[in-house]
Each structure stands twice: as C-alpha cells, then as structure tokens.
Amino acid sequence: MELSDWRDRIDALDRKLVELLNQRARCVLSLAPLKKRTGLPIYEPKREQEVLDNIAAHNGGPLAAEALRRVFERIIDEMRSIQRPLMEDDTK
Amino acid sequence: MELSDWRDRIDALDRKLVELLNQRARCVLSLAPLKKRTGLPIYEPKREQEVLDNIAAHNGGPLAAEALRRVFERIIDEMRSIQRPLMEDDTK
C-alpha cells in the first residue's frame, strides 16, 4: 500500500471514530436526567475508574495503556462538559 | 432504560473505540517506514489540517466541532509518539 492508501484508511477510521464519539455523547446526554433525578453528581470517581478499567481490560495494543488512558481522559472531560448544562439546578 | 443500561451501552461503545484507535495506530505504524523512505517528517501541518477537516466535515453532533477537535488533537499527539521511534535516524 502507498502512503495515500494508508491515509484513506486512516480517514475512514476517523469518520467511524467521530460517529462512535457522537453515539457516546448521545448516551451521556440521555442519562443526564436520570442522574439528576437520582441525585448523582456529574463527576463520579468510582464510575470514571470503571470506564478506565474497561478500556485497559480490552486494549489489545499497539497503543500503550497510558496512551489510551490519556485519550479517554480527554473524551471523559468533553462528555462532562456537555452534561453540565443538563445537570444544573433548575430550582433556582 | 435505566442508568445501568446506559452505562453498559457506553462501555460497549468504549470497547469499539479502543479497537478503532488501535486500528488507527496500526496504520500509523505501517506508514512510518514509507514516510521515512520518502523523507517526510513525523509532523506535517498540511496533513494534520486534512485530518481535522475530515473530522469536522463528518461531525453530525451532538459533540461540538471544538470538542471533537480537542479529542483528535490528543489522538494525533499519541499517534506521533508511537511513530517517533520508527522515524529516528538509524544512520547514526
């Protein structure tokens, strides 16, 4: 394969990543009202650890565990940001 | 759906994300020798812009363009890190 073939393949993977990240965002937005109703905070260290454990347990490489962890910390951070407006106290 | 159902769905999406990120890493590792042979540097601003344009063009939301961009900047950065050892000058 030539350089341009590899890049086409990478671009196709990136489009799938965009779709999965948006699917994940939709889940996070859907569960926000449930969290709010049950009084759960946006940031739950225990759940965050579960997410990171799930990722580490399913990493077949070649990415190192630490590299994947850094990527997911960014993903989780962006997900918290979109959840925040839905979790704000609307009784004020 | 209950909170635990949403979380199961998120965990399943994360496992797919891990697989796609590793597929992307394998492409990057495969093209490193090609880049080296043709004298291309690890960091190519023009190609990086192409990657970010591709992502922005295929973003159906709900993630904002800027949020996706920040996630992919982290991904690209990790990909550069794994490419670096393969691109070092071995004539020294």
PDB file of C-alpha atoms in Angstrom:
ATOM      1  CA  MET A   1       0.000   0.000   0.000  1.00  0.00           C
ATOM      2  CA  GLU A   2       1.095   3.538  -0.717  1.00  0.00           C
ATOM      3  CA  LEU A   3       1.073   6.489   1.654  1.00  0.00           C
ATOM      4  CA  SER A   4      -2.192   7.786   0.160  1.00  0.00           C
ATOM      5  CA  ASP A   5      -3.856   4.372   0.692  1.00  0.00           C
ATOM      6  CA  TRP A   6      -2.888   4.352   4.363  1.00  0.00           C
ATOM      7  CA  ARG A   7      -4.190   7.888   4.721  1.00  0.00           C
ATOM      8  CA  ASP A   8      -7.509   6.981   3.094  1.00  0.00           C
ATOM      9  CA  ARG A   9      -7.782   4.121   5.566  1.00  0.00           C
ATOM     10  CA  ILE A  10      -6.993   6.456   8.483  1.00  0.00           C
ATOM     11  CA  ASP A  11      -9.582   8.977   7.254  1.00  0.00           C
ATOM     12  CA  ALA A  12     -12.192   6.197   7.107  1.00  0.00           C
ATOM     13  CA  LEU A  13     -11.317   5.115  10.669  1.00  0.00           C
ATOM     14  CA  ASP A  14     -11.571   8.733  11.825  1.00  0.00           C
ATOM     15  CA  ARG A  15     -15.083   9.001  10.391  1.00  0.00           C
ATOM     16  CA  LYS A  16     -16.069   5.887  12.366  1.00  0.00           C
ATOM     17  CA  LEU A  17     -14.442   7.352  15.495  1.00  0.00           C
ATOM     18  CA  VAL A  18     -16.462  10.569  15.029  1.00  0.00           C
ATOM     19  CA  GLU A  19     -19.669   8.544  14.776  1.00  0.00           C
ATOM     20  CA  LEU A  20     -18.877   6.453  17.881  1.00  0.00           C
ATOM     21  CA  LEU A  21     -17.886   9.515  19.909  1.00  0.00           C
ATOM     22  CA  ASN A  22     -21.193  11.141  18.987  1.00  0.00           C
ATOM     23  CA  GLN A  23     -23.072   7.952  19.900  1.00  0.00           C
ATOM     24  CA  ARG A  24     -21.308   8.041  23.260  1.00  0.00           C
ATOM     25  CA  ALA A  25     -22.268  11.708  23.668  1.00  0.00           C
ATOM     26  CA  ARG A  26     -25.917  10.860  22.957  1.00  0.00           C
ATOM     27  CA  CYS A  27     -25.854   8.205  25.702  1.00  0.00           C
ATOM     28  CA  VAL A  28     -24.326  10.667  28.140  1.00  0.00           C
ATOM     29  CA  LEU A  29     -26.986  13.262  27.303  1.00  0.00           C
ATOM     30  CA  SER A  30     -29.729  10.656  27.715  1.00  0.00           C
ATOM     31  CA  LEU A  31     -28.586   9.574  31.145  1.00  0.00           C
ATOM     32  CA  ALA A  32     -28.182  13.114  32.488  1.00  0.00           C
ATOM     33  CA  PRO A  33     -31.858  13.451  33.533  1.00  0.00           C
ATOM     34  CA  LEU A  34     -31.640  10.037  35.275  1.00  0.00           C
ATOM     35  CA  LYS A  35     -28.533  11.130  37.175  1.00  0.00           C
ATOM     36  CA  LYS A  36     -30.178  14.375  38.136  1.00  0.00           C
ATOM     37  CA  ARG A  37     -33.342  12.629  39.365  1.00  0.00           C
ATOM     38  CA  THR A  38     -31.357  10.191  41.492  1.00  0.00           C
ATOM     39  CA  GLY A  39     -29.078  12.929  42.830  1.00  0.00           C
ATOM     40  CA  LEU A  40     -25.883  11.591  41.254  1.00  0.00           C
ATOM     41  CA  PRO A  41     -23.154  14.156  40.575  1.00  0.00           C
ATOM     42  CA  ILE A  42     -21.601  14.782  37.129  1.00  0.00           C
ATOM     43  CA  TYR A  43     -18.241  13.620  38.407  1.00  0.00           C
ATOM     44  CA  GLU A  44     -18.266  10.151  39.956  1.00  0.00           C
ATOM     45  CA  PRO A  45     -14.726   8.930  40.618  1.00  0.00           C
ATOM     46  CA  LYS A  46     -15.903   5.311  41.011  1.00  0.00           C
ATOM     47  CA  ARG A  47     -17.665   5.275  37.648  1.00  0.00           C
ATOM     48  CA  GLU A  48     -14.701   7.007  35.994  1.00  0.00           C
ATOM     49  CA  GLN A  49     -12.429   4.268  37.310  1.00  0.00           C
ATOM     50  CA  GLU A  50     -14.822   1.637  35.908  1.00  0.00           C
ATOM     51  CA  VAL A  51     -14.622   3.308  32.484  1.00  0.00           C
ATOM     52  CA  LEU A  52     -10.828   3.350  32.582  1.00  0.00           C
ATOM     53  CA  ASP A  53     -10.693  -0.271  33.826  1.00  0.00           C
ATOM     54  CA  ASN A  54     -12.967  -1.378  30.961  1.00  0.00           C
ATOM     55  CA  ILE A  55     -10.677   0.323  28.446  1.00  0.00           C
ATOM     56  CA  ALA A  56      -7.493  -1.131  29.919  1.00  0.00           C
ATOM     57  CA  ALA A  57      -9.026  -4.627  30.034  1.00  0.00           C
ATOM     58  CA  HIS A  58      -9.880  -4.511  26.311  1.00  0.00           C
ATOM     59  CA  ASN A  59      -6.707  -2.966  24.975  1.00  0.00           C
ATOM     60  CA  GLY A  60      -5.102  -5.361  22.505  1.00  0.00           C
ATOM     61  CA  GLY A  61      -2.438  -2.805  21.524  1.00  0.00           C
ATOM     62  CA  PRO A  62      -0.334  -1.485  19.865  1.00  0.00           C
ATOM     63  CA  LEU A  63      -1.348   1.604  21.864  1.00  0.00           C
ATOM     64  CA  ALA A  64       0.104   1.592  25.352  1.00  0.00           C
ATOM     65  CA  ALA A  65      -2.304   1.554  28.288  1.00  0.00           C
ATOM     66  CA  GLU A  66      -1.126   5.026  29.293  1.00  0.00           C
ATOM     67  CA  ALA A  67      -1.695   6.446  25.785  1.00  0.00           C
ATOM     68  CA  LEU A  68      -5.262   5.117  25.689  1.00  0.00           C
ATOM     69  CA  ARG A  69      -5.862   6.415  29.168  1.00  0.00           C
ATOM     70  CA  ARG A  70      -4.810   9.934  28.139  1.00  0.00           C
ATOM     71  CA  VAL A  71      -7.137   9.822  25.110  1.00  0.00           C
ATOM     72  CA  PHE A  72     -10.074   8.660  27.248  1.00  0.00           C
ATOM     73  CA  GLU A  73      -9.397  11.248  29.943  1.00  0.00           C
ATOM     74  CA  ARG A  74      -9.911  13.863  27.221  1.00  0.00           C
ATOM     75  CA  ILE A  75     -13.059  12.094  25.970  1.00  0.00           C
ATOM     76  CA  ILE A  76     -14.495  11.849  29.504  1.00  0.00           C
ATOM     77  CA  ASP A  77     -13.724  15.507  30.102  1.00  0.00           C
ATOM     78  CA  GLU A  78     -15.618  16.563  26.960  1.00  0.00           C
ATOM     79  CA  MET A  79     -18.554  14.343  27.967  1.00  0.00           C
ATOM     80  CA  ARG A  80     -18.718  16.017  31.377  1.00  0.00           C
ATOM     81  CA  SER A  81     -18.814  19.407  29.656  1.00  0.00           C
ATOM     82  CA  ILE A  82     -21.873  18.535  27.559  1.00  0.00           C
ATOM     83  CA  GLN A  83     -23.624  17.003  30.591  1.00  0.00           C
ATOM     84  CA  ARG A  84     -23.087  20.030  32.822  1.00  0.00           C
ATOM     85  CA  PRO A  85     -25.825  22.331  31.391  1.00  0.00           C
ATOM     86  CA  LEU A  86     -28.382  19.500  31.797  1.00  0.00           C
ATOM     87  CA  MET A  87     -27.422  18.827  35.403  1.00  0.00           C
ATOM     88  CA  GLU A  88     -27.583  22.381  36.692  1.00  0.00           C
ATOM     89  CA  ASP A  89     -30.020  23.095  39.452  1.00  0.00           C
ATOM     90  CA  ASP A  90     -33.178  24.383  37.772  1.00  0.00           C
ATOM     91  CA  THR A  91     -34.991  25.020  41.077  1.00  0.00           C
ATOM     92  CA  LYS A  92     -33.194  28.346  41.379  1.00  0.00           C
TER      93      LYS A  92
ATOM     94  CA  MET B   1     -33.615   2.497  30.056  1.00  0.00           C
ATOM     95  CA  GLU B   2     -32.027   2.615  33.478  1.00  0.00           C
ATOM     96  CA  LEU B   3     -28.702   4.148  34.419  1.00  0.00           C
ATOM     97  CA  SER B   4     -27.003   0.746  34.342  1.00  0.00           C
ATOM     98  CA  ASP B   5     -28.329   0.075  30.809  1.00  0.00           C
ATOM     99  CA  TRP B   6     -26.886   3.363  29.544  1.00  0.00           C
ATOM    100  CA  ARG B   7     -23.595   2.549  31.203  1.00  0.00           C
ATOM    101  CA  ASP B   8     -23.497  -0.893  29.618  1.00  0.00           C
ATOM    102  CA  ARG B   9     -24.079   0.779  26.271  1.00  0.00           C
ATOM    103  CA  ILE B  10     -21.289   3.304  26.941  1.00  0.00           C
ATOM    104  CA  ASP B  11     -18.916   0.507  27.955  1.00  0.00           C
ATOM    105  CA  ALA B  12     -19.679  -1.319  24.692  1.00  0.00           C
ATOM    106  CA  LEU B  13     -19.008   1.871  22.701  1.00  0.00           C
ATOM    107  CA  ASP B  14     -15.730   2.346  24.574  1.00  0.00           C
ATOM    108  CA  ARG B  15     -14.602  -1.159  23.623  1.00  0.00           C
ATOM    109  CA  LYS B  16     -15.285  -0.309  19.963  1.00  0.00           C
ATOM    110  CA  LEU B  17     -13.409   2.985  20.364  1.00  0.00           C
ATOM    111  CA  VAL B  18     -10.412   1.104  21.812  1.00  0.00           C
ATOM    112  CA  GLU B  19     -10.423  -1.239  18.820  1.00  0.00           C
ATOM    113  CA  LEU B  20     -10.657   1.605  16.279  1.00  0.00           C
ATOM    114  CA  LEU B  21      -7.923   3.606  17.998  1.00  0.00           C
ATOM    115  CA  ASN B  22      -5.659   0.560  17.876  1.00  0.00           C
ATOM    116  CA  GLN B  23      -6.522   0.013  14.199  1.00  0.00           C
ATOM    117  CA  ARG B  24      -5.563   3.639  13.583  1.00  0.00           C
ATOM    118  CA  ALA B  25      -2.309   3.096  15.481  1.00  0.00           C
ATOM    119  CA  ARG B  26      -1.508   0.059  13.325  1.00  0.00           C
ATOM    120  CA  CYS B  27      -1.980   2.152  10.163  1.00  0.00           C
ATOM    121  CA  VAL B  28       0.285   4.850  11.551  1.00  0.00           C
ATOM    122  CA  LEU B  29       2.958   2.277  12.407  1.00  0.00           C
ATOM    123  CA  SER B  30       2.658   0.744   8.930  1.00  0.00           C
ATOM    124  CA  LEU B  31       3.124   4.033   7.125  1.00  0.00           C
ATOM    125  CA  ALA B  32       6.125   5.126   9.211  1.00  0.00           C
ATOM    126  CA  PRO B  33       8.673   3.255   7.035  1.00  0.00           C
ATOM    127  CA  LEU B  34       7.079   4.792   3.911  1.00  0.00           C
ATOM    128  CA  LYS B  35       7.332   8.286   5.383  1.00  0.00           C
ATOM    129  CA  LYS B  36      10.908   7.669   6.379  1.00  0.00           C
ATOM    130  CA  ARG B  37      11.856   6.385   2.908  1.00  0.00           C
ATOM    131  CA  THR B  38      10.298   9.392   1.197  1.00  0.00           C
ATOM    132  CA  GLY B  39      11.823  11.829   3.678  1.00  0.00           C
ATOM    133  CA  LEU B  40       8.515  13.023   5.142  1.00  0.00           C
ATOM    134  CA  PRO B  41       8.640  14.349   8.709  1.00  0.00           C
ATOM    135  CA  ILE B  42       6.520  12.983  11.585  1.00  0.00           C
ATOM    136  CA  TYR B  43       4.762  16.301  11.899  1.00  0.00           C
ATOM    137  CA  GLU B  44       3.143  17.545   8.692  1.00  0.00           C
ATOM    138  CA  PRO B  45       0.909  20.549   9.349  1.00  0.00           C
ATOM    139  CA  LYS B  46      -0.847  20.166   5.971  1.00  0.00           C
ATOM    140  CA  ARG B  47      -1.785  16.536   6.662  1.00  0.00           C
ATOM    141  CA  GLU B  48      -2.851  17.358  10.214  1.00  0.00           C
ATOM    142  CA  GLN B  49      -5.193  20.011   8.824  1.00  0.00           C
ATOM    143  CA  GLU B  50      -6.618  17.426   6.399  1.00  0.00           C
ATOM    144  CA  VAL B  51      -7.321  15.065   9.304  1.00  0.00           C
ATOM    145  CA  LEU B  52      -9.079  17.804  11.275  1.00  0.00           C
ATOM    146  CA  ASP B  53     -11.051  18.946   8.194  1.00  0.00           C
ATOM    147  CA  ASN B  54     -12.219  15.364   7.578  1.00  0.00           C
ATOM    148  CA  ILE B  55     -13.444  15.114  11.175  1.00  0.00           C
ATOM    149  CA  ALA B  56     -15.244  18.475  11.105  1.00  0.00           C
ATOM    150  CA  ALA B  57     -16.897  17.613   7.770  1.00  0.00           C
ATOM    151  CA  HIS B  58     -18.340  14.374   9.175  1.00  0.00           C
ATOM    152  CA  ASN B  59     -19.489  15.586  12.560  1.00  0.00           C
ATOM    153  CA  GLY B  60     -23.233  15.049  12.882  1.00  0.00           C
ATOM    154  CA  GLY B  61     -23.232  16.140  16.540  1.00  0.00           C
ATOM    155  CA  PRO B  62     -24.176  16.393  19.348  1.00  0.00           C
ATOM    156  CA  LEU B  63     -20.470  16.956  20.070  1.00  0.00           C
ATOM    157  CA  ALA B  64     -19.362  20.454  19.146  1.00  0.00           C
ATOM    158  CA  ALA B  65     -16.687  20.837  16.476  1.00  0.00           C
ATOM    159  CA  GLU B  66     -14.274  22.230  19.073  1.00  0.00           C
ATOM    160  CA  ALA B  67     -14.833  19.295  21.459  1.00  0.00           C
ATOM    161  CA  LEU B  68     -14.094  16.771  18.696  1.00  0.00           C
ATOM    162  CA  ARG B  69     -11.081  18.769  17.647  1.00  0.00           C
ATOM    163  CA  ARG B  70      -9.636  18.637  21.178  1.00  0.00           C
ATOM    164  CA  VAL B  71     -10.177  14.850  21.329  1.00  0.00           C
ATOM    165  CA  PHE B  72      -8.461  14.346  17.967  1.00  0.00           C
ATOM    166  CA  GLU B  73      -5.566  16.629  18.875  1.00  0.00           C
ATOM    167  CA  ARG B  74      -4.880  14.227  21.758  1.00  0.00           C
ATOM    168  CA  ILE B  75      -5.267  11.196  19.457  1.00  0.00           C
ATOM    169  CA  ILE B  76      -2.908  12.700  16.848  1.00  0.00           C
ATOM    170  CA  ASP B  77      -0.405  13.519  19.549  1.00  0.00           C
ATOM    171  CA  GLU B  78      -0.394   9.913  20.804  1.00  0.00           C
ATOM    172  CA  MET B  79      -0.003   8.651  17.229  1.00  0.00           C
ATOM    173  CA  ARG B  80       3.037  10.880  16.715  1.00  0.00           C
ATOM    174  CA  SER B  81       4.563   9.454  19.880  1.00  0.00           C
ATOM    175  CA  ILE B  82       4.335   5.858  18.664  1.00  0.00           C
ATOM    176  CA  GLN B  83       5.681   6.836  15.234  1.00  0.00           C
ATOM    177  CA  ARG B  84       8.714   8.666  16.592  1.00  0.00           C
ATOM    178  CA  PRO B  85      10.902   5.627  17.478  1.00  0.00           C
ATOM    179  CA  LEU B  86      10.351   4.241  13.941  1.00  0.00           C
ATOM    180  CA  MET B  87      11.306   7.502  12.270  1.00  0.00           C
ATOM    181  CA  GLU B  88      14.550   8.173  14.092  1.00  0.00           C
ATOM    182  CA  ASP B  89      17.665   8.403  12.004  1.00  0.00           C
ATOM    183  CA  ASP B  90      19.250   4.938  12.084  1.00  0.00           C
ATOM    184  CA  THR B  91      22.292   6.022  10.035  1.00  0.00           C
ATOM    185  CA  LYS B  92      23.892   7.461  13.170  1.00  0.00           C
TER     186      LYS B  92
END
